[in-house]
mmCIF file of C-alpha atoms in Angstrom:
data_model
loop_
_atom_site.group_PDB
_atom_site.id
_atom_site.type_symbol
_atom_site.label_atom_id
_atom_site.label_comp_id
_atom_site.label_asym_id
_atom_site.label_seq_id
_atom_site.Cartn_x
_atom_site.Cartn_y
_atom_site.Cartn_z
ATOM 1 C CA MET A 1 -79.686 -35.414 146.252
ATOM 2 C CA TYR A 2 -78.600 -37.102 149.331
ATOM 3 C CA VAL A 3 -79.192 -41.007 149.184
ATOM 4 C CA VAL A 4 -79.230 -42.444 153.030
ATOM 5 C CA CYS A 5 -80.329 -45.281 155.777
ATOM 6 C CA LYS A 6 -83.406 -44.969 157.345
ATOM 7 C CA GLU A 7 -80.868 -43.837 160.470
ATOM 8 C CA HIS A 8 -79.198 -40.932 158.730
ATOM 9 C CA VAL A 9 -83.148 -39.249 156.833
ATOM 10 C CA GLU A 10 -83.443 -37.150 159.350
ATOM 11 C CA LEU A 11 -79.758 -35.464 158.732
ATOM 12 C CA ALA A 12 -80.512 -35.850 154.806
ATOM 13 C CA ILE A 13 -83.491 -33.388 155.685
ATOM 14 C CA GLU A 14 -81.923 -30.867 157.805
ATOM 15 C CA ASN A 15 -79.007 -30.494 155.391
ATOM 16 C CA PHE A 16 -81.307 -30.400 152.714
ATOM 17 C CA VAL A 17 -83.085 -27.930 154.362
ATOM 18 C CA ASP A 18 -80.338 -25.416 154.812
ATOM 19 C CA GLU A 19 -78.876 -25.653 151.341
ATOM 20 C CA TYR A 20 -82.092 -25.384 149.214
ATOM 21 C CA GLU A 21 -84.384 -24.031 151.607
ATOM 22 C CA ASP A 22 -87.378 -25.881 150.754
ATOM 23 C CA ALA A 23 -88.747 -29.409 151.573
ATOM 24 C CA PRO A 24 -87.321 -32.298 150.191
ATOM 25 C CA ASP A 25 -89.254 -35.001 148.583
ATOM 26 C CA ILE A 26 -88.032 -38.307 149.948
ATOM 27 C CA VAL A 27 -88.531 -41.612 147.836
ATOM 28 C CA ASN A 28 -88.196 -44.977 149.302
ATOM 29 C CA LEU A 29 -85.512 -46.377 146.833
ATOM 30 C CA LYS A 30 -87.103 -49.674 147.944
ATOM 31 C CA GLU A 31 -90.122 -49.357 146.129
ATOM 32 C CA THR A 32 -88.600 -46.969 143.187
ATOM 33 C CA GLU A 33 -86.834 -48.037 139.792
ATOM 34 C CA PHE A 34 -84.974 -45.468 137.865
ATOM 35 C CA SER A 35 -84.582 -46.198 134.154
ATOM 36 C CA ASP A 36 -81.641 -44.193 133.561
ATOM 37 C CA TRP A 37 -80.082 -44.158 136.647
ATOM 38 C CA ASP A 38 -78.592 -46.710 139.420
ATOM 39 C CA PRO A 39 -78.375 -45.225 142.921
ATOM 40 C CA PRO A 40 -75.479 -45.922 145.108
ATOM 41 C CA VAL A 41 -75.868 -48.988 147.285
ATOM 42 C CA LYS A 42 -74.347 -47.447 150.845
ATOM 43 C CA CYS A 43 -75.731 -44.717 152.241
ATOM 44 C CA ALA A 44 -74.061 -41.537 151.748
ATOM 45 C CA GLU A 45 -72.980 -41.556 155.930
ATOM 46 C CA CYS A 46 -72.258 -44.375 156.593
ATOM 47 C CA GLU A 47 -71.437 -48.096 155.689
ATOM 48 C CA LYS A 48 -75.676 -49.411 155.854
ATOM 49 C CA HIS A 49 -77.184 -50.133 152.843
ATOM 50 C CA ALA A 50 -79.049 -46.824 151.085
ATOM 51 C CA GLU A 51 -82.606 -46.623 151.820
ATOM 52 C CA PHE A 52 -83.902 -43.253 150.857
ATOM 53 C CA LEU A 53 -82.951 -40.943 147.917
ATOM 54 C CA VAL A 54 -83.749 -37.016 149.486
ATOM 55 C CA VAL A 55 -84.179 -34.565 146.420
#
């Protein structure tokens, strides 16, 4: 699972495919709320605001 900004979505997809050998689902964090989990605020690759969950 990767929480990233728009700039790092492609990198997260590549890392996911390399690790799991399967295509990920991409979730827009602005459009989705989770009842039991608060996603990180910052991108896993930089200090920008996290916008997508690659899972």
